[in-house]
PDB file of C-alpha atoms and ligand atoms in Angstrom:
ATOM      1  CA  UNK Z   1     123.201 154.365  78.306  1.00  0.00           C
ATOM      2  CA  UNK Z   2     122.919 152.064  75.527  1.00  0.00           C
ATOM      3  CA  UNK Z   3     119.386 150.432  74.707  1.00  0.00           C
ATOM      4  CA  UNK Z   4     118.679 146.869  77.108  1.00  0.00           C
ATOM      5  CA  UNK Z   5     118.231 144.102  74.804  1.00  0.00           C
ATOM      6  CA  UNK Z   6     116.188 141.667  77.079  1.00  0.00           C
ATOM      7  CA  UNK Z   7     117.849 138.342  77.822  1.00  0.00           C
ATOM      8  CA  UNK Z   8     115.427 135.510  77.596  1.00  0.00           C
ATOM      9  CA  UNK Z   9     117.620 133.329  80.111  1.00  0.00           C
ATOM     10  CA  UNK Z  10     116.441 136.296  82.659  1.00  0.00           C
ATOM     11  CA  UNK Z  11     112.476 135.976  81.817  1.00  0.00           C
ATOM     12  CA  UNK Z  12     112.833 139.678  80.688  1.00  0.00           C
ATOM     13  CA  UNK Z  13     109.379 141.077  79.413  1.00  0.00           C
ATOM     14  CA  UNK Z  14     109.483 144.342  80.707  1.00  0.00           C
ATOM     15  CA  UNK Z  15     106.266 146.278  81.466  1.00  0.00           C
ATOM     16  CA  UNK Z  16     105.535 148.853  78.331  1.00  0.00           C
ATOM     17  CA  UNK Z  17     102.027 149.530  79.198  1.00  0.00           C
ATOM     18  CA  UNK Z  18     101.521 152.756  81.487  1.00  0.00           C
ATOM     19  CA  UNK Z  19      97.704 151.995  81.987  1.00  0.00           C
ATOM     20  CA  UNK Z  20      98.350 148.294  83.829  1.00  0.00           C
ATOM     21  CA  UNK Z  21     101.701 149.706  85.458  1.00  0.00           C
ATOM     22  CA  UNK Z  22      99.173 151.931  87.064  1.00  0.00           C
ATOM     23  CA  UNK Z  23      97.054 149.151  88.208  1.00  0.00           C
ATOM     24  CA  UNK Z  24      99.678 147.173  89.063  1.00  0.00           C
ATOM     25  CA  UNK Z  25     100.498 150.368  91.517  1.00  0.00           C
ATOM     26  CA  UNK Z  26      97.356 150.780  93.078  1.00  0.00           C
ATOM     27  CA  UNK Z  27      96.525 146.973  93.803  1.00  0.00           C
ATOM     28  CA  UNK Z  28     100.063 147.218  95.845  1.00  0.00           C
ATOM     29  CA  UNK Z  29      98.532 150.714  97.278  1.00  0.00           C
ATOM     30  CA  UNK Z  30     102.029 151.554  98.883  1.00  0.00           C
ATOM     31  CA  UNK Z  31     101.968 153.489 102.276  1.00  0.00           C
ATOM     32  CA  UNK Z  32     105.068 155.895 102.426  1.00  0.00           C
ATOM     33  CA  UNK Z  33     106.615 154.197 105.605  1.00  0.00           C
ATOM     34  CA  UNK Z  34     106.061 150.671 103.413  1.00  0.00           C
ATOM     35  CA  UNK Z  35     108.961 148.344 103.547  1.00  0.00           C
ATOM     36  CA  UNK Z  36     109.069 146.985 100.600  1.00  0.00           C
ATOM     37  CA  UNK Z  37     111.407 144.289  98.595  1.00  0.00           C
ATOM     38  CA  UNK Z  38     111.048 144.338  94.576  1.00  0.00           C
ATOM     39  CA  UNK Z  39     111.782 141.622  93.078  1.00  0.00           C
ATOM     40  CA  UNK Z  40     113.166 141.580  89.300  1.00  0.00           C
ATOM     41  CA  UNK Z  41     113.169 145.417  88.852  1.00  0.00           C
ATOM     42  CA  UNK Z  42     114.350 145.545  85.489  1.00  0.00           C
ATOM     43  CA  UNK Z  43     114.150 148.834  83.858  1.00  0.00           C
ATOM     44  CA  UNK Z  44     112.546 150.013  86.535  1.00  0.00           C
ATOM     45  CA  UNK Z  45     108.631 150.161  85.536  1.00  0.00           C
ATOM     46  CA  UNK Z  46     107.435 149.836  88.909  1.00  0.00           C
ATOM     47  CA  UNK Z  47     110.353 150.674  90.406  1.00  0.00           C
ATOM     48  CA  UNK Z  48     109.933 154.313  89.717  1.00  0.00           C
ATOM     49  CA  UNK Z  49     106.168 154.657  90.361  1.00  0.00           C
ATOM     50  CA  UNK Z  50     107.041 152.955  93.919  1.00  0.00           C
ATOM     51  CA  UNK Z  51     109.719 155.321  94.504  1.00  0.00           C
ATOM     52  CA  UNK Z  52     107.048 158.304  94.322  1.00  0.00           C
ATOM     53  CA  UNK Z  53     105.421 156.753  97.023  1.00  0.00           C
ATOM     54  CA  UNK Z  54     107.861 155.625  99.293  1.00  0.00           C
ATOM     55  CA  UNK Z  55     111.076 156.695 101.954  1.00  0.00           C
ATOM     56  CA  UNK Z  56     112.698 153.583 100.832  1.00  0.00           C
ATOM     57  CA  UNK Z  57     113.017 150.859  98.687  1.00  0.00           C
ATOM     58  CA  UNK Z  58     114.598 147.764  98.266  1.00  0.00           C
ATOM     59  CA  UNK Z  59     114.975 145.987  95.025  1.00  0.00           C
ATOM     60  CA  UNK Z  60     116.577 142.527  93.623  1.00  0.00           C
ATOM     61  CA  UNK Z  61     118.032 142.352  90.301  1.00  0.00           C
ATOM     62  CA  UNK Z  62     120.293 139.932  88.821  1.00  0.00           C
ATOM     63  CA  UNK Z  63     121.354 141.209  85.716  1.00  0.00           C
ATOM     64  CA  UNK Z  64     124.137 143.682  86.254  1.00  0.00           C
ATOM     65  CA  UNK Z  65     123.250 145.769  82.792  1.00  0.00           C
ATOM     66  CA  UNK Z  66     120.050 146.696  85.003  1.00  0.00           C
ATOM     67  CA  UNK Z  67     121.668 147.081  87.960  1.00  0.00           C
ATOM     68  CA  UNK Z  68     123.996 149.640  86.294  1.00  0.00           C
ATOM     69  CA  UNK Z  69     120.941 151.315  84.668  1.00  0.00           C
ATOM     70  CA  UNK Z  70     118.996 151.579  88.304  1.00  0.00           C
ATOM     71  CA  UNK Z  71     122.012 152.554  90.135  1.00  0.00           C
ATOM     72  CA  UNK Z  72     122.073 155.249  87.279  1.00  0.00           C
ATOM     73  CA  UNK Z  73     118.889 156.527  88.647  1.00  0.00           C
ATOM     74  CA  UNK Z  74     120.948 157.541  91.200  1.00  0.00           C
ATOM     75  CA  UNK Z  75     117.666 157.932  93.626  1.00  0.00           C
ATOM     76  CA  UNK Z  76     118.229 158.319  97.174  1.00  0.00           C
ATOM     77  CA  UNK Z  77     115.350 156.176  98.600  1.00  0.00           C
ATOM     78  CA  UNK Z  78     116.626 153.493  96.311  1.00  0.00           C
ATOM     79  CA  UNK Z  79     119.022 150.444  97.717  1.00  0.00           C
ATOM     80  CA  UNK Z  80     119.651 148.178  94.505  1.00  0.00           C
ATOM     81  CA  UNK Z  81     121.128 144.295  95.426  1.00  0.00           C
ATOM     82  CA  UNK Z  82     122.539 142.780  92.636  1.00  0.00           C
ATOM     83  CA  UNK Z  83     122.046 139.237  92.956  1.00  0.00           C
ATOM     84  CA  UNK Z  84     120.064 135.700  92.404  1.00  0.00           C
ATOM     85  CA  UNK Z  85     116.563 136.376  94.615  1.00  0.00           C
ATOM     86  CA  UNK Z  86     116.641 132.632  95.408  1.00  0.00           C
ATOM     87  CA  UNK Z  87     120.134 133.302  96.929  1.00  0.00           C
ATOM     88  CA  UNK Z  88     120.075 136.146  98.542  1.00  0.00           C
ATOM     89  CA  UNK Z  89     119.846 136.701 102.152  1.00  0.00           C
ATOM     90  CA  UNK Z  90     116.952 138.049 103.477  1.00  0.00           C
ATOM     91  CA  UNK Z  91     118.110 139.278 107.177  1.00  0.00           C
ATOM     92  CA  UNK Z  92     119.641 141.832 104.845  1.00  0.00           C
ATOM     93  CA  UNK Z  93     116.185 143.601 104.769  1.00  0.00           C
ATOM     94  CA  UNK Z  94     114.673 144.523 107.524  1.00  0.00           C
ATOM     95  CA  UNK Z  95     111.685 142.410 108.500  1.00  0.00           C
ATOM     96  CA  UNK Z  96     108.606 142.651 108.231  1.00  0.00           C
ATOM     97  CA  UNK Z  97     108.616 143.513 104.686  1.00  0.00           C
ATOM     98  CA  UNK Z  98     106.083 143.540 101.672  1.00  0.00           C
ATOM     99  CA  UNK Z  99     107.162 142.020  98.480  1.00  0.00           C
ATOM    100  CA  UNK Z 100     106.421 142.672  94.776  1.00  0.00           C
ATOM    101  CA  UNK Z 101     107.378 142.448  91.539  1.00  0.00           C
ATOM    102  CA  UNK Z 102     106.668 141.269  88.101  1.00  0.00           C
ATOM    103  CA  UNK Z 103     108.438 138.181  88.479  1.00  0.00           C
ATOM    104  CA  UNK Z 104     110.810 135.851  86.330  1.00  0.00           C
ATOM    105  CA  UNK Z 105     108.521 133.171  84.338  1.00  0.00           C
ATOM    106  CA  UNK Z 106     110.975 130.832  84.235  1.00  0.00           C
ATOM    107  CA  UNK Z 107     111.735 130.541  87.954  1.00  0.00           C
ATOM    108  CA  UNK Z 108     108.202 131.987  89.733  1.00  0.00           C
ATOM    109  CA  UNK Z 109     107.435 128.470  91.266  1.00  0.00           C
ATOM    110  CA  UNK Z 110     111.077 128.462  92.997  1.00  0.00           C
ATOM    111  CA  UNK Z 111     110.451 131.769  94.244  1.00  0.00           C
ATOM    112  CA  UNK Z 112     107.040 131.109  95.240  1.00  0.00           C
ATOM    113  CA  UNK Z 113     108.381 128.494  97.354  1.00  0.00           C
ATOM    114  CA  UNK Z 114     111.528 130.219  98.838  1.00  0.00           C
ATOM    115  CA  UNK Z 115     109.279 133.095  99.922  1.00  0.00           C
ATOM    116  CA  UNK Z 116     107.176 130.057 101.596  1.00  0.00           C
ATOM    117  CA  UNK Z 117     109.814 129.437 103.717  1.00  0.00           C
ATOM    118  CA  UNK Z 118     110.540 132.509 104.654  1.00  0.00           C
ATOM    119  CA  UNK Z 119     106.819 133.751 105.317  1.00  0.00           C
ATOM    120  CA  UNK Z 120     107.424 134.753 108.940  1.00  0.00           C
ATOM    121  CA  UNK Z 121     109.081 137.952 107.769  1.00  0.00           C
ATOM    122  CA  UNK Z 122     106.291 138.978 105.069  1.00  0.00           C
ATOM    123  CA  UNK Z 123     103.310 140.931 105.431  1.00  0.00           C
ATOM    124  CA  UNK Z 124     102.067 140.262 101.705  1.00  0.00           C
ATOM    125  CA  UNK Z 125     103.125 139.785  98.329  1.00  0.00           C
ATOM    126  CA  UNK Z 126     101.833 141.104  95.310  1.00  0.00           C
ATOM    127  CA  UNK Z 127     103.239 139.604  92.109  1.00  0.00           C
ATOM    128  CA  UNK Z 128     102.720 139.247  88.144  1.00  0.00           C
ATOM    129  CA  UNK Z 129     103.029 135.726  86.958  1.00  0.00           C
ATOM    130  CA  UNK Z 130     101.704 133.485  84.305  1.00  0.00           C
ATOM    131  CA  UNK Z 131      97.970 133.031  84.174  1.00  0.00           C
ATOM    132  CA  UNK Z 132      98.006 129.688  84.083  1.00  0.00           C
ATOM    133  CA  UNK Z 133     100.048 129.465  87.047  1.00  0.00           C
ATOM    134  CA  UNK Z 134      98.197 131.547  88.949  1.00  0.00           C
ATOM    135  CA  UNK Z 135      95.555 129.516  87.960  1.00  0.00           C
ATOM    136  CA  UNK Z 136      97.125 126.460  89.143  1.00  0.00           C
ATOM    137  CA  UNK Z 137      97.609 127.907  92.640  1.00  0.00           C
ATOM    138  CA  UNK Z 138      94.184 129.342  93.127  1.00  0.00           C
ATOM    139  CA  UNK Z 139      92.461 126.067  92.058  1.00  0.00           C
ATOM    140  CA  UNK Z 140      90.340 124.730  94.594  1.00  0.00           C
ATOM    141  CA  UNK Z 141      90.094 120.240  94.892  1.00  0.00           C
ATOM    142  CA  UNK Z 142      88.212 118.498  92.115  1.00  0.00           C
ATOM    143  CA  UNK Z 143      89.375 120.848  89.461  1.00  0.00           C
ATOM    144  CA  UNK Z 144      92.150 119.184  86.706  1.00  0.00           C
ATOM    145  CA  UNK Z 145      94.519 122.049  88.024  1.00  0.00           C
ATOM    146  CA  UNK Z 146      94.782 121.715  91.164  1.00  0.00           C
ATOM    147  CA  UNK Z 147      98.265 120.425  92.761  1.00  0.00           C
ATOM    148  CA  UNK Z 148     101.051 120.253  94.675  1.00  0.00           C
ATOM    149  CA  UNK Z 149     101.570 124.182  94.269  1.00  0.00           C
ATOM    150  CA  UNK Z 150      97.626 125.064  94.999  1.00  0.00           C
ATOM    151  CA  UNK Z 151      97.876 122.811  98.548  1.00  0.00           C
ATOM    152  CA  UNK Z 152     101.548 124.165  99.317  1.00  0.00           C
ATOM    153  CA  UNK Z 153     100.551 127.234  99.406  1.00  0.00           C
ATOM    154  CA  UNK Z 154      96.898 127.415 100.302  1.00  0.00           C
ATOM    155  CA  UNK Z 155      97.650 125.926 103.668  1.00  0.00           C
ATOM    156  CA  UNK Z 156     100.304 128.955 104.421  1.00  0.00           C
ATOM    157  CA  UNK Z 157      98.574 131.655 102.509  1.00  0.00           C
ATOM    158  CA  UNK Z 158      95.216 133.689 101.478  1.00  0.00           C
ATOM    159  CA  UNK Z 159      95.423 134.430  97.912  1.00  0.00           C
ATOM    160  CA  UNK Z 160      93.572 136.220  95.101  1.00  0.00           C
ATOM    161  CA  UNK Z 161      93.675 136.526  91.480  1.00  0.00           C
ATOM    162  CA  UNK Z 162      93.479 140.383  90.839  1.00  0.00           C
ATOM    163  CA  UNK Z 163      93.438 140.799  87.071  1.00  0.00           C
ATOM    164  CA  UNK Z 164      95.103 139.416  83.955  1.00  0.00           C
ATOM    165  CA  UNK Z 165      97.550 141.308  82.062  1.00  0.00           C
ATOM    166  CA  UNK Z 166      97.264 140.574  77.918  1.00  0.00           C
ATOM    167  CA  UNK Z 167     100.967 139.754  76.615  1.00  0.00           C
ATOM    168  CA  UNK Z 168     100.824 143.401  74.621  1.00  0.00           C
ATOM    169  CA  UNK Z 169     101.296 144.662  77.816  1.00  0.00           C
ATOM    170  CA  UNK Z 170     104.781 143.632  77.510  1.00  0.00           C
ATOM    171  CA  UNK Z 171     107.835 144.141  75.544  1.00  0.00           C
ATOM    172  CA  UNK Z 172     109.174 141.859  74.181  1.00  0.00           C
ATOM    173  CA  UNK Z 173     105.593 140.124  74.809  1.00  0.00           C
ATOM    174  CA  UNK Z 174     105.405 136.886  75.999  1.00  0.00           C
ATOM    175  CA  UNK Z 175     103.724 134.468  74.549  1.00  0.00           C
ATOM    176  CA  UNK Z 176     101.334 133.629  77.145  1.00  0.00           C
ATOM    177  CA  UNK Z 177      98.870 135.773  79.794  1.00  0.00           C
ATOM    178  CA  UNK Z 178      99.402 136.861  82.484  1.00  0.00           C
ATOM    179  CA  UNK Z 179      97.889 137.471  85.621  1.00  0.00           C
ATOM    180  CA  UNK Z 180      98.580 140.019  89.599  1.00  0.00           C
ATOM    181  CA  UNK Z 181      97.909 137.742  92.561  1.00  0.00           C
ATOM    182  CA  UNK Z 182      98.233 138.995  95.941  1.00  0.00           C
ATOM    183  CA  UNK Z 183      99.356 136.556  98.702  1.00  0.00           C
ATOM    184  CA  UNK Z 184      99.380 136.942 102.519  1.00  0.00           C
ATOM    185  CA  UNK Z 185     100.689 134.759 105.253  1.00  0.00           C
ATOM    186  CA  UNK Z 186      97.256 133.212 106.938  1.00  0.00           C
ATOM    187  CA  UNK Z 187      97.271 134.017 110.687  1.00  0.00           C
ATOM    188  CA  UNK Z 188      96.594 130.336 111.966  1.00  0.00           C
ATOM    189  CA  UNK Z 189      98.588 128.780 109.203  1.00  0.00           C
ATOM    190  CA  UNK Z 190      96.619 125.436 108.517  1.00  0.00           C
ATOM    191  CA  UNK Z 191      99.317 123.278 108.575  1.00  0.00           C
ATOM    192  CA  UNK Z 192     102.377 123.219 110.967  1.00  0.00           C
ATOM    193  CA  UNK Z 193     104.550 120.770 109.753  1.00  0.00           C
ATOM    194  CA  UNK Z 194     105.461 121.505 105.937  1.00  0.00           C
ATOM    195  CA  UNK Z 195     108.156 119.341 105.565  1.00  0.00           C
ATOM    196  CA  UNK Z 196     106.119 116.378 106.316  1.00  0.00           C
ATOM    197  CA  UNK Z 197     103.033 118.283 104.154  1.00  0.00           C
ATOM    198  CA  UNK Z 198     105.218 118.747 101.147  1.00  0.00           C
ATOM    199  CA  UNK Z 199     106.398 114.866 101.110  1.00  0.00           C
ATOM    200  CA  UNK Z 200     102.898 113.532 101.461  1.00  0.00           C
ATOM    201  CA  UNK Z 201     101.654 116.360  98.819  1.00  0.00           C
ATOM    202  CA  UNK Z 202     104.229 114.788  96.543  1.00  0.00           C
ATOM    203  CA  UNK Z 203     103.948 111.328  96.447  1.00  0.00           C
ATOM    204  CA  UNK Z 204      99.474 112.287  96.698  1.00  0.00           C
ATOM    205  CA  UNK Z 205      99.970 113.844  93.409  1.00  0.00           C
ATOM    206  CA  UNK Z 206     103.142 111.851  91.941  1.00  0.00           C
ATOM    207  CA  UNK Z 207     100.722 109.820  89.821  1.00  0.00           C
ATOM    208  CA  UNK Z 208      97.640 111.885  89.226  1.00  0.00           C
ATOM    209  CA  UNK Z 209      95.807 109.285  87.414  1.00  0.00           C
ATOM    210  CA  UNK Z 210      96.582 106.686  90.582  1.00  0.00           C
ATOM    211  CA  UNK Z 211      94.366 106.497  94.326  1.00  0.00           C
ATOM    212  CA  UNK Z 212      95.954 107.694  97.157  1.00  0.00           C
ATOM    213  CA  UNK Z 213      96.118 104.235  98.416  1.00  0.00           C
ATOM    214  CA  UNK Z 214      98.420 103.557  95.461  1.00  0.00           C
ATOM    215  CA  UNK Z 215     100.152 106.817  95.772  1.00  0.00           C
ATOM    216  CA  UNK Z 216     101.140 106.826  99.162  1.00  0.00           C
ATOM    217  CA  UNK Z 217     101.691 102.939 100.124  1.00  0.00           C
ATOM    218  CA  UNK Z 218     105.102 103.510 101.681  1.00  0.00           C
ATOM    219  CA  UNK Z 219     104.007 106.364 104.016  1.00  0.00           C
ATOM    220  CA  UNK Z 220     100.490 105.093 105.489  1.00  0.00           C
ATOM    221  CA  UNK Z 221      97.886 102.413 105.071  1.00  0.00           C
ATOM    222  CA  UNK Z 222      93.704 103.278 105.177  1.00  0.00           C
ATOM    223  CA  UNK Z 223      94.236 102.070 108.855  1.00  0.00           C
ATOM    224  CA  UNK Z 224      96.076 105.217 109.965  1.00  0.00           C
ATOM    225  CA  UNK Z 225      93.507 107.687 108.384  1.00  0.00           C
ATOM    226  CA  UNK Z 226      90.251 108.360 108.737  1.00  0.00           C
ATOM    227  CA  UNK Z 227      91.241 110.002 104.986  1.00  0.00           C
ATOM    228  CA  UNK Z 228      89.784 107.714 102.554  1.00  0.00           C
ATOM    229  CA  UNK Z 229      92.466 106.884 100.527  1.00  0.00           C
ATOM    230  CA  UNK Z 230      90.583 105.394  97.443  1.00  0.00           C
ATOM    231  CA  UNK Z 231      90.408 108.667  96.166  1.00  0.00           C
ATOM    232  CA  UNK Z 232      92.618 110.520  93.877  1.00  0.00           C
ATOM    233  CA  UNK Z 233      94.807 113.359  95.540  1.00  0.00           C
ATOM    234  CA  UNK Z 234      92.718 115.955  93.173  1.00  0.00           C
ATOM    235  CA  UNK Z 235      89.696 115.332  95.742  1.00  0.00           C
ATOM    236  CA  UNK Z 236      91.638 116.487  98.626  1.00  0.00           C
ATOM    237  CA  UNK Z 237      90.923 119.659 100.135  1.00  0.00           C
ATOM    238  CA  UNK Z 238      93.880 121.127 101.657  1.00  0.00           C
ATOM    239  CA  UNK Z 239      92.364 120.365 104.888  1.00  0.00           C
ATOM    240  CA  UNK Z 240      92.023 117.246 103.985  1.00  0.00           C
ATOM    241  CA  UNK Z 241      95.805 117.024 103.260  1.00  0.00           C
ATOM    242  CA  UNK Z 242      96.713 118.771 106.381  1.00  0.00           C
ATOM    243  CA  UNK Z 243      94.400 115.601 108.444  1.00  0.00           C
ATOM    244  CA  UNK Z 244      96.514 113.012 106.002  1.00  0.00           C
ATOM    245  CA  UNK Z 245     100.265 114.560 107.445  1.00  0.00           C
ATOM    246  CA  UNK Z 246      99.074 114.799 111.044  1.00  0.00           C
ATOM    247  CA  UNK Z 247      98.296 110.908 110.685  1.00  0.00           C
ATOM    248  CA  UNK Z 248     100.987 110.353 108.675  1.00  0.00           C
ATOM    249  CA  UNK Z 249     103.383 112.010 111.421  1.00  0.00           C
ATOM    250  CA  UNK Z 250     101.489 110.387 113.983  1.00  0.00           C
ATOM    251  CA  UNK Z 251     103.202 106.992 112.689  1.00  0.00           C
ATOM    252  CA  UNK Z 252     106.618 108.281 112.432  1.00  0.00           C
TER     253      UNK Z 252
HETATM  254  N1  SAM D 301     110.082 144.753  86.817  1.00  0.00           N
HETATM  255  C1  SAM D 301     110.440 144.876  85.409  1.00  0.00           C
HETATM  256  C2  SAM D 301     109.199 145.212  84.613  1.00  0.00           C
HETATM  257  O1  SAM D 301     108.101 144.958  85.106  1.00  0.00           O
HETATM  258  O2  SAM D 301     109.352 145.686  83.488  1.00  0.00           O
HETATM  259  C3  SAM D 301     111.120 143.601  84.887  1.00  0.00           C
HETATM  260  C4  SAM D 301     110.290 142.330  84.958  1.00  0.00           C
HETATM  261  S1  SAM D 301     111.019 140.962  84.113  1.00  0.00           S
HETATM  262  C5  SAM D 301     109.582 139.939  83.840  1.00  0.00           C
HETATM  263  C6  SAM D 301     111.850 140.023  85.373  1.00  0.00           C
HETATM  264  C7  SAM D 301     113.094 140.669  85.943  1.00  0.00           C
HETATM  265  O3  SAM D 301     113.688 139.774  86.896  1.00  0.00           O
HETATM  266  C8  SAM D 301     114.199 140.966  84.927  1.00  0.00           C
HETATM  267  O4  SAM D 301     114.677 142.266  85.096  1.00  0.00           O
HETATM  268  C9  SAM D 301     115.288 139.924  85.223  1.00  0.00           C
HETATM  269  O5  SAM D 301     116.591 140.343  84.903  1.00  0.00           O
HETATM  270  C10 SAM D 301     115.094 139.712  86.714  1.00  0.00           C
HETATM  271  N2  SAM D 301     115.530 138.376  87.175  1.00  0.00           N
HETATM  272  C11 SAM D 301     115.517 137.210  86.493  1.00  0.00           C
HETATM  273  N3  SAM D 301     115.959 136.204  87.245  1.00  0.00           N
HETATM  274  C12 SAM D 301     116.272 136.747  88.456  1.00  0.00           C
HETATM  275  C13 SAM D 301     116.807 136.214  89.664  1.00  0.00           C
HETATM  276  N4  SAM D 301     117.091 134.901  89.793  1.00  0.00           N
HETATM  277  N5  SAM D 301     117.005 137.053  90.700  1.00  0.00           N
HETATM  278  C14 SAM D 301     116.721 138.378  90.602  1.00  0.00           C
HETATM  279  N6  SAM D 301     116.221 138.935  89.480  1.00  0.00           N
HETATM  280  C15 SAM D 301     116.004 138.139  88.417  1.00  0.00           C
END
């Protein structure tokens, strides 16, 4: 089959370096009766150290080059879906399910989110993704980072940064670092409504610069919190923001 030349409209860096494909491998520390979902598998860099370890394996991949060159493989434990991961239909897998891969730059957040929302049918995820974005999420209140992605997700999820991957790691290498975090669906998720979370988390952090007061003046007023809204949304734990939508619903 003729050489892949990576599409950049895909986010294709494929993983070149066998020492952090390793790692990679052992932070996801695959049991053989694992259900797992790759995401992005590419040329198959994790795809084929998973198979080794596994009676079955599910993998995502939109670019039908790839597709060909997995299907090529022609490995029995191996079930290849060719299509968009923020498409496709998930009841196609069976649930529960762990998911991995070395995701798409370009479109991590929207899978990050989409995942979110489907979090009752994952035990954990393991991905690679920008540094700074991982970063971002991880970033606890008070720091210049944190937002609307750090409180989304930290009131649905325990996370951790694992390590960071140099761009050499890579080929073609991106231009920026990268870093594994592992997610997993908290128990006693701390919020329960997240449609009403994610509005309030957006217009907290629409204006970072701005209070909350100012922020949020069409949903609630300091009288309906005991959240004091002369803050800026930075200062908010996510409990905090979790209190502000339960008094924000309690006025709807
Ligand atoms: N897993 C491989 C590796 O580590 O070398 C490839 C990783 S590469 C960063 C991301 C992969 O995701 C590419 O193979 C790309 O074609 C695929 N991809 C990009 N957008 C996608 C989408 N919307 N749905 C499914 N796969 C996608």
């Amino acid at each position: 089959m003729a050489k892949h030349i990576a599409r950049k409209r895909f986010g294709q860096n494929f993983l070149a370096d066998d020492k952090i494909i390793e790692q990679i491998i052992k932070t996801i520390a695959a049991k053989k009766n694992d259900n797992i979902l790759e995401i992005g598998a590419g040329q198959g860099a994790l795809t084929l150290p998973l198979l080794l370890r596994l009676e079955r394996l599910n993998v995502i991949e939109i670019d039908r080059d790839l597709v060909k060159l997995l299907n090529s493989f022609k490995h029995k434990n191996l079930t290849v879906h060719q299509a968009d991961v923020l498409k496709f239909d998930l009841s196609k897998i069976p649930a529960p399910m762990r998911i991995v891969g070395n995701l798409p730059y370009n479109i991590s957040s929207p899978i990050l989110l989409h995942f979110l929302a489907h979090r009752d049918k994952i035990i954990d995820m393991t991905f690679m993704l920008q540094k700074q974005v991982v970063e971002r999420i991880t970033a606890k209140n008070g720091s210049k980072i944190y937002g609307r992605l750090s409180v989304i997700l930290q009131a649905f999820f325990e996370m951790e940064m694992v390590f960071t991957v140099p761009p050499e790691a890579f080929s073609p290498a991106p231009k920026v670092d990268s870093a594994i975090i592992y997610l997993k669906p908290l128990k006693k998720p701390l919020a329960k409504n997240i449609y009403l979370l994610q509005k309030i988390v957006k217009a907290a952090f629409s204006k970072r610069r701005k209070t909350l007061r100012n922020c949020l003046k069409s949903l609630l007023i300091q009288e309906q919190t005991s959240i004091e809204l002369s803050q800026r949304a930075e200062m908010l734990s996510v409990a905090d923001f979790v209190k502000l939508t339960n008094d924000y619903e309690k006025t709807l």
